[in-house]
PDB file of C-alpha atoms in Angstrom:
ATOM      1  CA  GLN A  26      48.394 -51.906  93.970  1.00  0.00           C
ATOM      2  CA  VAL A  27      46.580 -52.242  97.119  1.00  0.00           C
ATOM      3  CA  GLN A  28      44.198 -49.592  98.105  1.00  0.00           C
ATOM      4  CA  LEU A  29      42.909 -49.742 101.885  1.00  0.00           C
ATOM      5  CA  VAL A  30      40.185 -47.287 103.243  1.00  0.00           C
ATOM      6  CA  GLU A  31      39.140 -47.222 106.908  1.00  0.00           C
ATOM      7  CA  SER A  32      35.976 -46.255 108.473  1.00  0.00           C
ATOM      8  CA  GLY A  33      34.188 -46.607 111.787  1.00  0.00           C
ATOM      9  CA  GLY A  34      35.981 -43.996 113.944  1.00  0.00           C
ATOM     10  CA  GLY A  35      34.167 -41.372 116.143  1.00  0.00           C
ATOM     11  CA  LEU A  36      33.542 -39.953 119.613  1.00  0.00           C
ATOM     12  CA  VAL A  37      32.715 -42.572 122.472  1.00  0.00           C
ATOM     13  CA  GLN A  38      32.945 -42.357 126.081  1.00  0.00           C
ATOM     14  CA  ALA A  39      35.660 -44.264 128.275  1.00  0.00           C
ATOM     15  CA  GLY A  40      34.240 -47.897 128.947  1.00  0.00           C
ATOM     16  CA  GLY A  41      32.475 -48.127 125.506  1.00  0.00           C
ATOM     17  CA  SER A  42      33.480 -49.763 122.167  1.00  0.00           C
ATOM     18  CA  LEU A  43      34.024 -49.242 118.555  1.00  0.00           C
ATOM     19  CA  ARG A  44      34.464 -51.417 115.390  1.00  0.00           C
ATOM     20  CA  LEU A  45      36.955 -50.234 112.858  1.00  0.00           C
ATOM     21  CA  SER A  46      36.959 -51.475 109.248  1.00  0.00           C
ATOM     22  CA  CYS A  47      39.268 -51.534 106.526  1.00  0.00           C
ATOM     23  CA  ALA A  48      37.979 -52.394 103.065  1.00  0.00           C
ATOM     24  CA  ALA A  49      40.959 -53.674 100.790  1.00  0.00           C
ATOM     25  CA  SER A  50      40.710 -53.654  96.925  1.00  0.00           C
ATOM     26  CA  GLY A  51      43.002 -53.650  94.011  1.00  0.00           C
ATOM     27  CA  ARG A  52      45.704 -56.660  94.174  1.00  0.00           C
ATOM     28  CA  ILE A  53      44.401 -58.461  97.204  1.00  0.00           C
ATOM     29  CA  PHE A  54      46.099 -61.599  95.813  1.00  0.00           C
ATOM     30  CA  ASN A  55      49.288 -59.765  97.020  1.00  0.00           C
ATOM     31  CA  ILE A  56      48.776 -59.498 100.511  1.00  0.00           C
ATOM     32  CA  TYR A  57      50.120 -61.785 103.318  1.00  0.00           C
ATOM     33  CA  VAL A  58      49.599 -59.640 106.526  1.00  0.00           C
ATOM     34  CA  MET A  59      47.113 -56.839 107.564  1.00  0.00           C
ATOM     35  CA  GLY A  60      47.579 -54.904 110.593  1.00  0.00           C
ATOM     36  CA  TRP A  61      46.367 -51.840 112.440  1.00  0.00           C
ATOM     37  CA  PHE A  62      48.342 -48.977 113.749  1.00  0.00           C
ATOM     38  CA  ARG A  63      47.351 -45.691 115.693  1.00  0.00           C
ATOM     39  CA  GLN A  64      49.321 -42.617 116.171  1.00  0.00           C
ATOM     40  CA  ALA A  65      48.231 -40.108 118.933  1.00  0.00           C
ATOM     41  CA  PRO A  66      49.118 -36.130 118.679  1.00  0.00           C
ATOM     42  CA  GLY A  67      53.014 -35.521 119.138  1.00  0.00           C
ATOM     43  CA  GLN A  68      53.752 -39.459 119.541  1.00  0.00           C
ATOM     44  CA  GLU A  69      55.103 -41.857 116.979  1.00  0.00           C
ATOM     45  CA  ARG A  70      52.979 -44.243 115.213  1.00  0.00           C
ATOM     46  CA  GLU A  71      52.767 -47.818 116.795  1.00  0.00           C
ATOM     47  CA  PHE A  72      51.586 -51.061 116.200  1.00  0.00           C
ATOM     48  CA  VAL A  73      48.011 -52.227 117.529  1.00  0.00           C
ATOM     49  CA  ALA A  74      47.476 -55.532 115.834  1.00  0.00           C
ATOM     50  CA  ALA A  75      48.107 -57.925 112.903  1.00  0.00           C
ATOM     51  CA  ILE A  76      46.627 -60.949 111.298  1.00  0.00           C
ATOM     52  CA  ASN A  77      47.674 -63.254 108.443  1.00  0.00           C
ATOM     53  CA  TRP A  78      45.239 -62.671 105.587  1.00  0.00           C
ATOM     54  CA  SER A  79      44.923 -66.564 104.993  1.00  0.00           C
ATOM     55  CA  GLY A  80      44.130 -66.985 108.687  1.00  0.00           C
ATOM     56  CA  GLY A  81      46.106 -68.309 111.806  1.00  0.00           C
ATOM     57  CA  PRO A  82      47.015 -66.610 115.222  1.00  0.00           C
ATOM     58  CA  THR A  83      46.336 -62.999 115.374  1.00  0.00           C
ATOM     59  CA  TYR A  84      49.029 -60.699 117.190  1.00  0.00           C
ATOM     60  CA  THR A  85      48.022 -57.560 119.337  1.00  0.00           C
ATOM     61  CA  SER A  86      50.259 -55.177 121.299  1.00  0.00           C
ATOM     62  CA  ASP A  87      50.178 -55.493 125.309  1.00  0.00           C
ATOM     63  CA  SER A  88      48.592 -52.109 125.603  1.00  0.00           C
ATOM     64  CA  VAL A  89      45.522 -53.323 123.939  1.00  0.00           C
ATOM     65  CA  LYS A  90      45.507 -57.078 124.678  1.00  0.00           C
ATOM     66  CA  GLY A  91      42.212 -58.333 126.157  1.00  0.00           C
ATOM     67  CA  ARG A  92      40.266 -55.377 124.874  1.00  0.00           C
ATOM     68  CA  PHE A  93      40.869 -55.035 121.393  1.00  0.00           C
ATOM     69  CA  THR A  94      40.509 -57.885 118.645  1.00  0.00           C
ATOM     70  CA  ILE A  95      41.468 -58.084 115.080  1.00  0.00           C
ATOM     71  CA  SER A  96      39.731 -60.139 112.237  1.00  0.00           C
ATOM     72  CA  ARG A  97      39.248 -60.291 108.812  1.00  0.00           C
ATOM     73  CA  ASP A  98      36.345 -61.283 106.328  1.00  0.00           C
ATOM     74  CA  ASN A  99      38.035 -62.711 103.370  1.00  0.00           C
ATOM     75  CA  SER A 100      34.399 -62.857 101.458  1.00  0.00           C
ATOM     76  CA  LYS A 101      34.350 -59.102 101.852  1.00  0.00           C
ATOM     77  CA  ASN A 102      38.195 -58.185 101.746  1.00  0.00           C
ATOM     78  CA  THR A 103      37.727 -56.404 104.754  1.00  0.00           C
ATOM     79  CA  LEU A 104      39.810 -56.117 108.280  1.00  0.00           C
ATOM     80  CA  TYR A 105      38.360 -55.373 111.296  1.00  0.00           C
ATOM     81  CA  LEU A 106      39.015 -54.002 114.893  1.00  0.00           C
ATOM     82  CA  GLN A 107      36.817 -54.418 117.674  1.00  0.00           C
ATOM     83  CA  MET A 108      37.667 -52.320 120.306  1.00  0.00           C
ATOM     84  CA  ASP A 109      36.143 -52.628 123.872  1.00  0.00           C
ATOM     85  CA  SER A 110      36.265 -51.132 127.144  1.00  0.00           C
ATOM     86  CA  LEU A 111      38.033 -47.939 125.497  1.00  0.00           C
ATOM     87  CA  LYS A 112      40.368 -45.708 127.320  1.00  0.00           C
ATOM     88  CA  PRO A 113      41.213 -42.121 126.944  1.00  0.00           C
ATOM     89  CA  GLU A 114      44.671 -43.121 126.305  1.00  0.00           C
ATOM     90  CA  ASP A 115      43.510 -45.107 123.155  1.00  0.00           C
ATOM     91  CA  THR A 116      42.562 -41.650 121.261  1.00  0.00           C
ATOM     92  CA  ALA A 117      44.550 -41.667 118.001  1.00  0.00           C
ATOM     93  CA  VAL A 118      44.139 -41.911 114.468  1.00  0.00           C
ATOM     94  CA  TYR A 119      44.083 -45.627 113.440  1.00  0.00           C
ATOM     95  CA  TYR A 120      45.544 -46.542 110.109  1.00  0.00           C
ATOM     96  CA  CYS A 121      45.154 -50.021 108.684  1.00  0.00           C
ATOM     97  CA  ALA A 122      48.264 -51.393 106.604  1.00  0.00           C
ATOM     98  CA  ALA A 123      48.825 -54.359 104.203  1.00  0.00           C
ATOM     99  CA  ARG A 124      52.124 -56.105 103.870  1.00  0.00           C
ATOM    100  CA  THR A 125      52.955 -58.089 100.849  1.00  0.00           C
ATOM    101  CA  SER A 126      55.456 -60.247 102.248  1.00  0.00           C
ATOM    102  CA  PRO A 127      55.032 -63.375 104.473  1.00  0.00           C
ATOM    103  CA  GLY A 128      55.640 -62.926 108.138  1.00  0.00           C
ATOM    104  CA  VAL A 129      53.637 -60.837 110.665  1.00  0.00           C
ATOM    105  CA  ARG A 130      55.847 -57.800 111.644  1.00  0.00           C
ATOM    106  CA  LYS A 131      55.192 -54.884 114.193  1.00  0.00           C
ATOM    107  CA  SER A 132      57.134 -52.167 112.436  1.00  0.00           C
ATOM    108  CA  GLU A 133      55.515 -49.828 110.137  1.00  0.00           C
ATOM    109  CA  GLY A 134      58.256 -49.936 107.592  1.00  0.00           C
ATOM    110  CA  ASP A 135      57.429 -53.376 107.065  1.00  0.00           C
ATOM    111  CA  TYR A 136      54.018 -52.502 105.461  1.00  0.00           C
ATOM    112  CA  GLY A 137      54.063 -50.813 102.088  1.00  0.00           C
ATOM    113  CA  TYR A 138      50.210 -50.047 101.830  1.00  0.00           C
ATOM    114  CA  TRP A 139      48.519 -47.842 104.150  1.00  0.00           C
ATOM    115  CA  GLY A 140      44.783 -46.293 104.488  1.00  0.00           C
ATOM    116  CA  GLN A 141      44.147 -42.625 105.221  1.00  0.00           C
ATOM    117  CA  GLY A 142      43.413 -43.233 108.508  1.00  0.00           C
ATOM    118  CA  THR A 143      40.350 -42.718 110.981  1.00  0.00           C
ATOM    119  CA  GLN A 144      40.174 -40.771 114.091  1.00  0.00           C
ATOM    120  CA  VAL A 145      39.192 -42.587 117.370  1.00  0.00           C
ATOM    121  CA  THR A 146      38.546 -40.243 120.233  1.00  0.00           C
ATOM    122  CA  VAL A 147      37.727 -41.266 123.814  1.00  0.00           C
ATOM    123  CA  SER A 148      36.526 -39.062 126.277  1.00  0.00           C
ATOM    124  CA  SER A 149      36.733 -39.575 130.245  1.00  0.00           C
TER     125      SER A 149
END
């Protein structure tokens, strides 16, 4: 089992920044990929960014490319999402997810472990 706990959400004005964190615990050695997804009210959960837990290239959605940066600190078993130039349309609950098979995927069904989510609200 893998446990994931997000933190860092909140209320920010448009143009501002937030950094989300996701602390992983449990069978961390089973993790191949970690990612961030988000779900706005009335919408489906969508892929935001992902990274191989061992390092390598990162993957971000077109909607956040150039504004959001995913990173990880293996020494702290923590995943991050640095969000800059935030827009009202970034308002959503943000979820951290872990995949225990190799290969980055952008579908939520390919991730077996999820955090409880953290709310990000961007005011105009």
